[in-house]
mmCIF file of N, CA and C in Angstrom:
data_model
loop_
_atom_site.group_PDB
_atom_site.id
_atom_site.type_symbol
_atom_site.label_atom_id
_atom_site.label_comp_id
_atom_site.label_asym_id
_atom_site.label_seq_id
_atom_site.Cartn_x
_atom_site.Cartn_y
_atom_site.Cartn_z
ATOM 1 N N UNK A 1 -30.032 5.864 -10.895
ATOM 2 C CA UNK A 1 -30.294 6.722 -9.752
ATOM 3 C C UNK A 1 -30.168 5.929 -8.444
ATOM 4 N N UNK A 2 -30.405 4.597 -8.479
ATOM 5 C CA UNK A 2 -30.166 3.699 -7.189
ATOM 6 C C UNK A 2 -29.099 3.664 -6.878
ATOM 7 N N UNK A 3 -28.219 2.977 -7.798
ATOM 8 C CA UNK A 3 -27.074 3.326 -7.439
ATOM 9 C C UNK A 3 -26.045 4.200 -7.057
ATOM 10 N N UNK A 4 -26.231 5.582 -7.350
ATOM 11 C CA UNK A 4 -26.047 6.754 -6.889
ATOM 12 C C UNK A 4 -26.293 7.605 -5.820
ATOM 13 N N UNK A 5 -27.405 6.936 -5.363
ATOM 14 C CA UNK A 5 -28.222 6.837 -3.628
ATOM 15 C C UNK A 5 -27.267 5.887 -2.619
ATOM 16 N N UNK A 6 -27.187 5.010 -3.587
ATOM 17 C CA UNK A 6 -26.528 4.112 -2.405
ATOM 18 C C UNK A 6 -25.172 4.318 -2.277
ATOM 19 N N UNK A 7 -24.552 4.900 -3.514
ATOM 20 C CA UNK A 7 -22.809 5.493 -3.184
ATOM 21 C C UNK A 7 -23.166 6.542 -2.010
ATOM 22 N N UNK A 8 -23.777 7.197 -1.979
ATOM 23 C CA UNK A 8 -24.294 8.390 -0.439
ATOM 24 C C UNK A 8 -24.871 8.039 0.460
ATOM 25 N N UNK A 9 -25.026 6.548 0.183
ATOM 26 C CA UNK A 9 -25.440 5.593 1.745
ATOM 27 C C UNK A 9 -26.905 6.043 2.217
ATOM 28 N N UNK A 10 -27.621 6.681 1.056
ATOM 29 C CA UNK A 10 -29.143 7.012 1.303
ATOM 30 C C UNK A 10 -29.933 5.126 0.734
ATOM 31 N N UNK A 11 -29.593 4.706 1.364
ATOM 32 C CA UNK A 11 -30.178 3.339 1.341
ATOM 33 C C UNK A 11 -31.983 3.276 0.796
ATOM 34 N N UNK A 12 -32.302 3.677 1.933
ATOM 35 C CA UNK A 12 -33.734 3.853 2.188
ATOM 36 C C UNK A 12 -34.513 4.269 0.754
ATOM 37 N N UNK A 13 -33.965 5.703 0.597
ATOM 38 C CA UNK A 13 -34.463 6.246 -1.021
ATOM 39 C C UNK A 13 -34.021 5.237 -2.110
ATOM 40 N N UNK A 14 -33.200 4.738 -2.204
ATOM 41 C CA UNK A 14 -32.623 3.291 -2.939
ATOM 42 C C UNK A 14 -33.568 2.311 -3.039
ATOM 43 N N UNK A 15 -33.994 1.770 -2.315
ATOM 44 C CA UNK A 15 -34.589 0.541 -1.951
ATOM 45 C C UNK A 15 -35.903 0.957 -3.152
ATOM 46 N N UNK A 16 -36.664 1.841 -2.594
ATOM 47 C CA UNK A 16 -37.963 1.587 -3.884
ATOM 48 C C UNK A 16 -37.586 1.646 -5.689
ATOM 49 N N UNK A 17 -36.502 2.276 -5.552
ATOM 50 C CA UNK A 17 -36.078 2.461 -7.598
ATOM 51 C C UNK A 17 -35.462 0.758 -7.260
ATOM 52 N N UNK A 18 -34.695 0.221 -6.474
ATOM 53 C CA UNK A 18 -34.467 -1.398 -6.621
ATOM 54 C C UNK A 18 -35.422 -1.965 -7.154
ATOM 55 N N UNK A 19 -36.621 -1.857 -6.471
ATOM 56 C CA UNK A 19 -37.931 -2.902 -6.155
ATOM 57 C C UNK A 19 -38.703 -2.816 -7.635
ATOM 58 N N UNK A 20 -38.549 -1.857 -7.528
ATOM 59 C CA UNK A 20 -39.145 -1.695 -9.343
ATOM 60 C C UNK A 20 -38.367 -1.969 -10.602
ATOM 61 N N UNK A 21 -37.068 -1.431 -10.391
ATOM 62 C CA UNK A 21 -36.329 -2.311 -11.199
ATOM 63 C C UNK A 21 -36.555 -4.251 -11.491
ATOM 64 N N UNK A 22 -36.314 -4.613 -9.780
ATOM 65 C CA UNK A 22 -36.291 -5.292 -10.001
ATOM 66 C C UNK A 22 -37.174 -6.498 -10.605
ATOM 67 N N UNK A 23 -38.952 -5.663 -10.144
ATOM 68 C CA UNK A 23 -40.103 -6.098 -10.693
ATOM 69 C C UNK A 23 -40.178 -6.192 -12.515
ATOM 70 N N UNK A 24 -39.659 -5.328 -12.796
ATOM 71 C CA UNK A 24 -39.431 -5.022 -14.114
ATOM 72 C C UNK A 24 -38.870 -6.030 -15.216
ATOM 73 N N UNK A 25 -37.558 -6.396 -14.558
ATOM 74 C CA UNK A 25 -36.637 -7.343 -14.643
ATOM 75 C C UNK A 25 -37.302 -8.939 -14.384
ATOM 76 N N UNK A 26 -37.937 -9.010 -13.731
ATOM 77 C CA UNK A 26 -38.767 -10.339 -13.315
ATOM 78 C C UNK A 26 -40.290 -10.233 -14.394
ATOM 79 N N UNK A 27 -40.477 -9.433 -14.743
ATOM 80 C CA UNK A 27 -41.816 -9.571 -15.552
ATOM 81 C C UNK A 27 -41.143 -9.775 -17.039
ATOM 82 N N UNK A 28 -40.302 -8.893 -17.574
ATOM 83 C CA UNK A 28 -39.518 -9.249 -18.759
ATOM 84 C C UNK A 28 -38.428 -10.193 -19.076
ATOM 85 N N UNK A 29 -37.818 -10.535 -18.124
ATOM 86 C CA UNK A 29 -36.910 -11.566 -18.678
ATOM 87 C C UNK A 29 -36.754 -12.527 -17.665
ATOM 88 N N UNK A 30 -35.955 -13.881 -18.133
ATOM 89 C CA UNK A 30 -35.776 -14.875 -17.269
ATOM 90 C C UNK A 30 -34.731 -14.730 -16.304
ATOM 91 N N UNK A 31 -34.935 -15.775 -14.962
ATOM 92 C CA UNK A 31 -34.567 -15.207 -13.631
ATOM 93 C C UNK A 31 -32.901 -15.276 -13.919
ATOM 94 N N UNK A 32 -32.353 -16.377 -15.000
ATOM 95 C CA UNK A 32 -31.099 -16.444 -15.208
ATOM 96 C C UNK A 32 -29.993 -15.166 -16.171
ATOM 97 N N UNK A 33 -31.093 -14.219 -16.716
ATOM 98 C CA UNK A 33 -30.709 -13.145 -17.551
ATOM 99 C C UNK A 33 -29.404 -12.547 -16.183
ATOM 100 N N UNK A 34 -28.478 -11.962 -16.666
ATOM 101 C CA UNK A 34 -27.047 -11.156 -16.225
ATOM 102 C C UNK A 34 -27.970 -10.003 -15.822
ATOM 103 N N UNK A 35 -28.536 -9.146 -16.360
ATOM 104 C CA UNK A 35 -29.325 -8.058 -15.687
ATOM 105 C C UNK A 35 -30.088 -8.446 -14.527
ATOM 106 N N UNK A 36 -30.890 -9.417 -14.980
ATOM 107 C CA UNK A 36 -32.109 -9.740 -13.215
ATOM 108 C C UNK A 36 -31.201 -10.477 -12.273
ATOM 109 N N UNK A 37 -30.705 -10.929 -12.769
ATOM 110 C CA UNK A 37 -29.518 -10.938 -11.512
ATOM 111 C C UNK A 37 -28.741 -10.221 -10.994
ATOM 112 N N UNK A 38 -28.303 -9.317 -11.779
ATOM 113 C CA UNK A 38 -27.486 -7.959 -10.910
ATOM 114 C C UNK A 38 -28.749 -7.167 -10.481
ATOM 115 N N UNK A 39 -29.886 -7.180 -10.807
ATOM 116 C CA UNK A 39 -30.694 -6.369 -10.301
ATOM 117 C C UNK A 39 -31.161 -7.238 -8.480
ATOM 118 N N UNK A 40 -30.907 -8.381 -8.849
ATOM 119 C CA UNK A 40 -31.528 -9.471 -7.351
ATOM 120 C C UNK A 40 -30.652 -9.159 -6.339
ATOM 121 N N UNK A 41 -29.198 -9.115 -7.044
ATOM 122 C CA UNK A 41 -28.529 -8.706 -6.379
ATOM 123 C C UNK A 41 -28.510 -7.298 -5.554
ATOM 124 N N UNK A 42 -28.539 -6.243 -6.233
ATOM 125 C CA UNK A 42 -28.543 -4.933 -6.297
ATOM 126 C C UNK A 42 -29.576 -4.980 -4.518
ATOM 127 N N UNK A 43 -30.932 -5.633 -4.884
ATOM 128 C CA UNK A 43 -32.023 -5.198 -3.970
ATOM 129 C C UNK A 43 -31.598 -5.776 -2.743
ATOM 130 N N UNK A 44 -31.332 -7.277 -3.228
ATOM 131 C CA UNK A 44 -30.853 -8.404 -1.842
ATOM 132 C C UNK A 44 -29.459 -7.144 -0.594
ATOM 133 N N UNK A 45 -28.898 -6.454 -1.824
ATOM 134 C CA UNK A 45 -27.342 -5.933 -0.890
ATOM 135 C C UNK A 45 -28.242 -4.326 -0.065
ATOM 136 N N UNK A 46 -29.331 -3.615 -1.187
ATOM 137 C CA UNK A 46 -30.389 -2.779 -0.164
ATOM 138 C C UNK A 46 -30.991 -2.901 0.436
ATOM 139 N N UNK A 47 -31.753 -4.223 0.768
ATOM 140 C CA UNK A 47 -32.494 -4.692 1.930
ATOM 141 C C UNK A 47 -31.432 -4.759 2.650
ATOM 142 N N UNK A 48 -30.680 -5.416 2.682
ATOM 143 C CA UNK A 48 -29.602 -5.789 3.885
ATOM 144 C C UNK A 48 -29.509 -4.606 4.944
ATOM 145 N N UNK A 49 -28.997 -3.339 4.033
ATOM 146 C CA UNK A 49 -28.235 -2.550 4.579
ATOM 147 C C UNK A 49 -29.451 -1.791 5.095
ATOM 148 N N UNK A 50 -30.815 -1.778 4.730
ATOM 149 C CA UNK A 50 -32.025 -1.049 5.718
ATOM 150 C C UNK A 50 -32.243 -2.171 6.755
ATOM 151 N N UNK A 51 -31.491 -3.336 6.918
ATOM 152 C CA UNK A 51 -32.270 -3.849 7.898
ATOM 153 C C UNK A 51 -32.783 -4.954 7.740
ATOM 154 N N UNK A 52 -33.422 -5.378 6.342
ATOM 155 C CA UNK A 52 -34.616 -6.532 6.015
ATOM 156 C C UNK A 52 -33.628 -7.671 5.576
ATOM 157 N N UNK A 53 -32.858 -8.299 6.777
ATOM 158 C CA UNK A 53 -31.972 -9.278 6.600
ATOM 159 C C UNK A 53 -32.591 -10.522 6.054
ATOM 160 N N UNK A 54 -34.097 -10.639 6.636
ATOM 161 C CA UNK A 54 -34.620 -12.456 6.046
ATOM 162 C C UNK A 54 -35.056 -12.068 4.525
ATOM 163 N N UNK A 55 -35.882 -10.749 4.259
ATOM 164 C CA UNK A 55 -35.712 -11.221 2.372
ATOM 165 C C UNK A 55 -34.380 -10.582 2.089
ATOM 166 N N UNK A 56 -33.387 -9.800 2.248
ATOM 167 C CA UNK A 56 -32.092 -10.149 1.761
ATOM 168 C C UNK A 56 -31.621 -11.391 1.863
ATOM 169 N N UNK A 57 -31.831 -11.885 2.782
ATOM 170 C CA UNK A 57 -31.624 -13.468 2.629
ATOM 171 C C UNK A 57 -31.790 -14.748 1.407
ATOM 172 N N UNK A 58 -32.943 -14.259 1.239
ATOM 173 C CA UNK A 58 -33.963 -15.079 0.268
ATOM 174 C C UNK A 58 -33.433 -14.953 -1.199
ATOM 175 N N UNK A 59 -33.510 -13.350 -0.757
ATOM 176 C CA UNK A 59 -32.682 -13.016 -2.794
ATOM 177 C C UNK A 59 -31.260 -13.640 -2.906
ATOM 178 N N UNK A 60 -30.523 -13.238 -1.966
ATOM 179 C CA UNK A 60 -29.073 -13.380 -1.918
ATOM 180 C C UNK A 60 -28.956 -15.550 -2.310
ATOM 181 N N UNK A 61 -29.954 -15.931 -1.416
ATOM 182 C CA UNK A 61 -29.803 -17.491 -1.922
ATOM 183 C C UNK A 61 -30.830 -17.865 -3.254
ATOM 184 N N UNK A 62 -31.359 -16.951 -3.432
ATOM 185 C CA UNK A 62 -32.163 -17.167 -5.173
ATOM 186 C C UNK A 62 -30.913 -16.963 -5.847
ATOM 187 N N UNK A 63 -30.173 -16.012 -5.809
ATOM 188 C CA UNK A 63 -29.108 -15.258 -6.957
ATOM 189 C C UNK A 63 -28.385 -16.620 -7.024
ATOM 190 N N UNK A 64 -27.751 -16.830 -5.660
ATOM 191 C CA UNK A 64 -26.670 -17.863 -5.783
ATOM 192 C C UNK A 64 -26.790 -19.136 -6.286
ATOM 193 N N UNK A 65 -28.196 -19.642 -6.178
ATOM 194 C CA UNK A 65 -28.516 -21.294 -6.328
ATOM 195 C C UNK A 65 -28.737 -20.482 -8.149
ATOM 196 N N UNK A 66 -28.797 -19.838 -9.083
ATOM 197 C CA UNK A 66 -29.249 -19.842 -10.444
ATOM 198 C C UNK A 66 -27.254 -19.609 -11.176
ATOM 199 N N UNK A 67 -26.812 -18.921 -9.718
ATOM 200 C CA UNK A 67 -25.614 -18.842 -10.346
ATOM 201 C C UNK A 67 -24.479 -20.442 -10.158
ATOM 202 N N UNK A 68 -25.118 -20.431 -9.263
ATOM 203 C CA UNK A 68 -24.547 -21.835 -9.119
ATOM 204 C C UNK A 68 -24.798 -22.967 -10.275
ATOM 205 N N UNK A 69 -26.057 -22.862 -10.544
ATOM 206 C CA UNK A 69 -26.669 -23.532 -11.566
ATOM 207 C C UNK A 69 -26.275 -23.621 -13.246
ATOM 208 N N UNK A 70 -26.336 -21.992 -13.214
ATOM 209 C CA UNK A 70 -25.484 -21.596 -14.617
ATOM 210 C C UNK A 70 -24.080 -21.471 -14.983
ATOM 211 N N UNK A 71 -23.493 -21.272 -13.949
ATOM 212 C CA UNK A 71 -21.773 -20.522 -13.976
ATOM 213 C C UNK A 71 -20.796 -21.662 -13.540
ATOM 214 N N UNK A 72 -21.266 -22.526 -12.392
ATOM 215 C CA UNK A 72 -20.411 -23.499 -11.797
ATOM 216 C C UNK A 72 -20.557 -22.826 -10.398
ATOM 217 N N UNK A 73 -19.906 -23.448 -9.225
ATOM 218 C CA UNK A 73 -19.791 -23.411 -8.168
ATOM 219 C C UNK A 73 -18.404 -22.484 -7.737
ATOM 220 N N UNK A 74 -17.488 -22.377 -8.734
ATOM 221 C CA UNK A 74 -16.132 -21.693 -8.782
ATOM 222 C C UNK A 74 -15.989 -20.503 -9.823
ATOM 223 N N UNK A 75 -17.304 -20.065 -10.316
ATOM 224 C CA UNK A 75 -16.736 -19.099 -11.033
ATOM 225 C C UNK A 75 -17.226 -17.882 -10.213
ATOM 226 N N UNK A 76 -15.988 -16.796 -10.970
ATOM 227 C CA UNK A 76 -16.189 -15.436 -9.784
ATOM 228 C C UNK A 76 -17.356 -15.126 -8.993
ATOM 229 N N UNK A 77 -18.069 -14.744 -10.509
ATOM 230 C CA UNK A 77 -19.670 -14.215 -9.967
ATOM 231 C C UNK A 77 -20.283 -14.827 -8.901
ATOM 232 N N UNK A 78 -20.080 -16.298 -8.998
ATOM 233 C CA UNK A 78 -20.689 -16.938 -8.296
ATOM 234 C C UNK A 78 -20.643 -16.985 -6.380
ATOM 235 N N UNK A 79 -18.643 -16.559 -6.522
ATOM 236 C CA UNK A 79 -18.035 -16.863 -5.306
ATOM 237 C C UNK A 79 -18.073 -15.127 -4.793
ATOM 238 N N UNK A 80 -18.672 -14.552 -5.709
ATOM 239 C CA UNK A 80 -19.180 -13.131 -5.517
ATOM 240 C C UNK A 80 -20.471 -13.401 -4.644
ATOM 241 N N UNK A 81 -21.485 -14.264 -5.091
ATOM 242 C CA UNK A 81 -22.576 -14.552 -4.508
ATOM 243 C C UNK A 81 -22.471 -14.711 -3.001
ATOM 244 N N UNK A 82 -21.879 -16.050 -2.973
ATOM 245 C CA UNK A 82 -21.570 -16.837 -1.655
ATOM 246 C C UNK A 82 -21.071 -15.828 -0.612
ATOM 247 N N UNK A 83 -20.157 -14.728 -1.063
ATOM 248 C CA UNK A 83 -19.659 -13.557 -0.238
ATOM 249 C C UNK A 83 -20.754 -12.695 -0.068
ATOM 250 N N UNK A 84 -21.775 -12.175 -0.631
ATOM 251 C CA UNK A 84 -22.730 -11.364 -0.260
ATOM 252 C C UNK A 84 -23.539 -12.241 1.161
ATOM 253 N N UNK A 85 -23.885 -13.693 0.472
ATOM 254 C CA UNK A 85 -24.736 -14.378 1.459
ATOM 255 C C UNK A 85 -24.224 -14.372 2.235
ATOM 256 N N UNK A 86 -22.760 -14.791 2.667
ATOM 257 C CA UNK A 86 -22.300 -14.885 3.936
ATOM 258 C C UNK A 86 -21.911 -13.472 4.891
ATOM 259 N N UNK A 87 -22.375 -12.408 4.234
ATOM 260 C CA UNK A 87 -22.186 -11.461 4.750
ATOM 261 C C UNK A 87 -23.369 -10.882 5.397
ATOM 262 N N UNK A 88 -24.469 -11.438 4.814
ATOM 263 C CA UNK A 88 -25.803 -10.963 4.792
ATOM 264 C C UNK A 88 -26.307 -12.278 6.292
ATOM 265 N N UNK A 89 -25.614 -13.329 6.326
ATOM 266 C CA UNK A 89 -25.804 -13.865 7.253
ATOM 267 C C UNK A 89 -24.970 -13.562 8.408
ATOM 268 N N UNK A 90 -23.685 -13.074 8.378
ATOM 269 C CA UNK A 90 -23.030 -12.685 9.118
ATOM 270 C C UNK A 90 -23.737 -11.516 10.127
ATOM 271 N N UNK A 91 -24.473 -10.410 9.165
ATOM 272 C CA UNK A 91 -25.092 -9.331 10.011
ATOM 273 C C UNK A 91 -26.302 -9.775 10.766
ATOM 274 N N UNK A 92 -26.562 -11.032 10.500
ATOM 275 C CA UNK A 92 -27.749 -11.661 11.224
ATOM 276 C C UNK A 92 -27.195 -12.185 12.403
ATOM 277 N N UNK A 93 -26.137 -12.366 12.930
ATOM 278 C CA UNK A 93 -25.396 -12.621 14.009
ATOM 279 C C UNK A 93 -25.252 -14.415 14.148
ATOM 280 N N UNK A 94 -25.172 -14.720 12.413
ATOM 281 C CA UNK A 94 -24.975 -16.122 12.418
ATOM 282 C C UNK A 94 -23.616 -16.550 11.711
ATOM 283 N N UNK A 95 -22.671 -16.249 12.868
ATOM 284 C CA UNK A 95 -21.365 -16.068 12.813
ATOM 285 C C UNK A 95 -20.934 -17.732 11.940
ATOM 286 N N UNK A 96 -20.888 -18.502 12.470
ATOM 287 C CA UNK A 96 -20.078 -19.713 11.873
ATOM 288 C C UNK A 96 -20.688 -20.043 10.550
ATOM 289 N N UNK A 97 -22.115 -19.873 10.244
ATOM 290 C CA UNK A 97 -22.432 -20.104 9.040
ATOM 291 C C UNK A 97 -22.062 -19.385 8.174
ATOM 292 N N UNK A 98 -21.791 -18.112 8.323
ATOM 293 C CA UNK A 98 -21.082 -16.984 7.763
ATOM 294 C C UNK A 98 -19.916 -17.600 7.444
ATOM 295 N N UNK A 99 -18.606 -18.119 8.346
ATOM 296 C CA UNK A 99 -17.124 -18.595 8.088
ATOM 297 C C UNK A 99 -17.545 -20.000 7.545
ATOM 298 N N UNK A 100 -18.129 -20.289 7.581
ATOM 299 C CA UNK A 100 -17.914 -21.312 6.311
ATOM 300 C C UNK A 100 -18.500 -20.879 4.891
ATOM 301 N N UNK A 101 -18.743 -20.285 4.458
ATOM 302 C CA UNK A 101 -19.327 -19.539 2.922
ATOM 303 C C UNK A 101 -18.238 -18.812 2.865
ATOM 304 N N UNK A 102 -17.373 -17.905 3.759
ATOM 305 C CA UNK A 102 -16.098 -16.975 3.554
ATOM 306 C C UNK A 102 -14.809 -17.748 3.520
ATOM 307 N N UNK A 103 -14.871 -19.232 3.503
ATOM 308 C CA UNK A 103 -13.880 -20.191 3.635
ATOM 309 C C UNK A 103 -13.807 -21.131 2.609
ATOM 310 N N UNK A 104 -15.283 -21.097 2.090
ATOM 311 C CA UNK A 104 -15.131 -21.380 0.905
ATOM 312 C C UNK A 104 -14.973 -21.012 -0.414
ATOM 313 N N UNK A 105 -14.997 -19.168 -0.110
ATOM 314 C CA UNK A 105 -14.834 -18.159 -1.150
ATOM 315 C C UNK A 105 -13.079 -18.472 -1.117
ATOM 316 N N UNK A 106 -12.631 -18.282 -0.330
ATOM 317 C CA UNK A 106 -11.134 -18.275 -0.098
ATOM 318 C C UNK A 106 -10.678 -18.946 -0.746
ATOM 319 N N UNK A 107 -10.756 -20.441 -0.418
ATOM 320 C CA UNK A 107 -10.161 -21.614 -0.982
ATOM 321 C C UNK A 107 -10.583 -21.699 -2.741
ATOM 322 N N UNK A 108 -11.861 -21.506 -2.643
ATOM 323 C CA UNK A 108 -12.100 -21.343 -4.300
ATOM 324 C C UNK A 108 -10.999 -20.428 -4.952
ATOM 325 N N UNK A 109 -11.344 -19.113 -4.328
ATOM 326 C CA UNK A 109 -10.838 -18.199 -5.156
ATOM 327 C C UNK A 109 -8.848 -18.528 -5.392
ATOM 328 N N UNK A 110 -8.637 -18.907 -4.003
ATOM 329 C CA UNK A 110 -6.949 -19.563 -4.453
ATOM 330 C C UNK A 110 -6.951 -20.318 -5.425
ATOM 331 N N UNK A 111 -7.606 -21.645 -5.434
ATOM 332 C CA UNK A 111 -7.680 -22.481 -6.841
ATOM 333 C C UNK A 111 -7.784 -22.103 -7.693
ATOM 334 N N UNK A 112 -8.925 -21.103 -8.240
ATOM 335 C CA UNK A 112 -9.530 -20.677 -9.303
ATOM 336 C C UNK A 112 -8.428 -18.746 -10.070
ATOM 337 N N UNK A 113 -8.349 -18.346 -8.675
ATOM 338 C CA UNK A 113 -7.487 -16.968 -9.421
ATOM 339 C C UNK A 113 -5.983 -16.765 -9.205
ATOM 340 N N UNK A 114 -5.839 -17.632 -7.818
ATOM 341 C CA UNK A 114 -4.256 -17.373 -7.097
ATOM 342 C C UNK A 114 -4.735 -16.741 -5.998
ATOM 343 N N UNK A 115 -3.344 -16.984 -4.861
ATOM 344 C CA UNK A 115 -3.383 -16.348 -4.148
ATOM 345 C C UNK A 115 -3.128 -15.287 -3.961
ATOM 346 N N UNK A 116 -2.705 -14.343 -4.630
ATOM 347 C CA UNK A 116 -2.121 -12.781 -4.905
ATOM 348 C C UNK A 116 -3.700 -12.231 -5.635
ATOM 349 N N UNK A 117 -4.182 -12.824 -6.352
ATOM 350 C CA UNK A 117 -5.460 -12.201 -6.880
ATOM 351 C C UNK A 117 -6.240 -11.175 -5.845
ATOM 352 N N UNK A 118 -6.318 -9.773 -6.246
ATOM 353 C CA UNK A 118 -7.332 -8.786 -5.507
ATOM 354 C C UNK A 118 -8.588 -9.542 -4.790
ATOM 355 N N UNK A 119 -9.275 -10.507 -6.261
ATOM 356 C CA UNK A 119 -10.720 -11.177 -5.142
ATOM 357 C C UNK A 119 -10.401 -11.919 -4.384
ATOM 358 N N UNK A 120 -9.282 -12.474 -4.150
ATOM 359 C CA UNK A 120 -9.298 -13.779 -3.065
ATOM 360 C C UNK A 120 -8.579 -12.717 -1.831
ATOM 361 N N UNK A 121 -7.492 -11.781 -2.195
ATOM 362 C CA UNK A 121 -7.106 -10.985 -0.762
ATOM 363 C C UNK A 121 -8.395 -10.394 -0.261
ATOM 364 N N UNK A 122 -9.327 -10.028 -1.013
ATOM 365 C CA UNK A 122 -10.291 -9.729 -0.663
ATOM 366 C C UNK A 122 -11.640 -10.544 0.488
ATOM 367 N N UNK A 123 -11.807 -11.691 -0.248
ATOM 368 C CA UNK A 123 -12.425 -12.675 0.160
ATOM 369 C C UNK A 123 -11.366 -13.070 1.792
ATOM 370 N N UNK A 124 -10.071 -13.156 1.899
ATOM 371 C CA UNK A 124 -9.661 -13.273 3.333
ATOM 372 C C UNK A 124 -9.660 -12.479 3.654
ATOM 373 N N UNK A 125 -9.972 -11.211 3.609
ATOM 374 C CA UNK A 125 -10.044 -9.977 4.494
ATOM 375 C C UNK A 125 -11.287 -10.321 4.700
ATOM 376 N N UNK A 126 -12.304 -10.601 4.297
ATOM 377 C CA UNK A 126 -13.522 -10.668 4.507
ATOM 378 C C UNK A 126 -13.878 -11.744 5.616
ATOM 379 N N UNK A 127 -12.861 -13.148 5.678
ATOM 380 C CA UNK A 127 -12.808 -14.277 6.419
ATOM 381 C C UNK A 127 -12.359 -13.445 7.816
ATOM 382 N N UNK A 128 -11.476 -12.613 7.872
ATOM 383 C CA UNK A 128 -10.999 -12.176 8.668
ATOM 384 C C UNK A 128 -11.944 -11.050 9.598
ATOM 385 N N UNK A 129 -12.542 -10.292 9.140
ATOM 386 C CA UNK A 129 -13.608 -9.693 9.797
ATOM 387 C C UNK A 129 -14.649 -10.506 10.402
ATOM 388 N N UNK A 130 -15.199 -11.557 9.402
ATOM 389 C CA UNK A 130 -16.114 -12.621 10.632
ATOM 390 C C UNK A 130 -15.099 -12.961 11.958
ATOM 391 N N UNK A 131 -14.095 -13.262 11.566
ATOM 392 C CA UNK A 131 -13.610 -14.319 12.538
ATOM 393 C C UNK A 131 -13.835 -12.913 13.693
ATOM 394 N N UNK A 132 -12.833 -12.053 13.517
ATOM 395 C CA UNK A 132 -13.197 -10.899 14.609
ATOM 396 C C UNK A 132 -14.287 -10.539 15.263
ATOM 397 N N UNK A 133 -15.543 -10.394 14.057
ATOM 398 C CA UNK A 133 -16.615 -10.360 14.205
ATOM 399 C C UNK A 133 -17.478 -11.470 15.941
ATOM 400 N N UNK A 134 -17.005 -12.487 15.466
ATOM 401 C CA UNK A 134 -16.866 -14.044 16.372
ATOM 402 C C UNK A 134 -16.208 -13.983 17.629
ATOM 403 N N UNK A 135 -15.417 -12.911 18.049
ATOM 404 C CA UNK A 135 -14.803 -12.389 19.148
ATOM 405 C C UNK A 135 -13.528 -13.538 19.375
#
């Protein structure tokens, strides 16, 4: 149902089925489980979008430092991470710290998928909106 709120951009109604999910997820399993992490995720990307940029913050760099930890520093999920954070810092109006996390999605993702790969055109479109963003 959260997710279905948030395809209709009802954020707000979203945010409490997150929080419980995600409580849920944190009382039953460990923080490295694929579910409590898409769920950290899930809440970190609904706080954002109501507004609550410093704990979107917090989750978004919990997710990343366990994915970093478990996955490597170059695998998708991970450079999936680094793109939320830097986006989530980006809306905080902390432009350059932002282009360097979207510069390093880039370059990963060339090494790691190609440059024709959907996530990495993706990831420079994304470089490309900060930079704009940056005036």
């Amino acid at each position: 149902l959260a997710r279905c709120l948030q395809e209709m951009g009802r954020w707000a109604e979203a945010l409490p089925l997150h929080q419980r999910a995600a409580a849920v997820w944190q009382r039953t399993a460990e923080p490295e489980h694929p579910g409590a992490l898409t769920e950290t995720h899930n809440l970190a990307c609904c706080l954002q979008k109501v507004g609550q940029w410093g704990e979107a913050h917090i989750l978004h760099q919990k997710t990343l430092a366990i994915k970093e930890r478990t996955l490597g520093r170059e695998h998708p999920s991970t450079l999936a991470s680094v793109n939320s954070l830097a986006d989530c810092v980006q809306s905080m109006g902390r432009w350059d710290e932002a282009l360097l996390m979207h510069q390093r999605v880039v370059e990963a993702s060339k090494r790691t998928l190609g440059a024709e790969h959907p996530a990495t055109l993706t990831a420079v479109n994304n470089m490309g909106m900060c930079l704009r963003d940056m005036g």
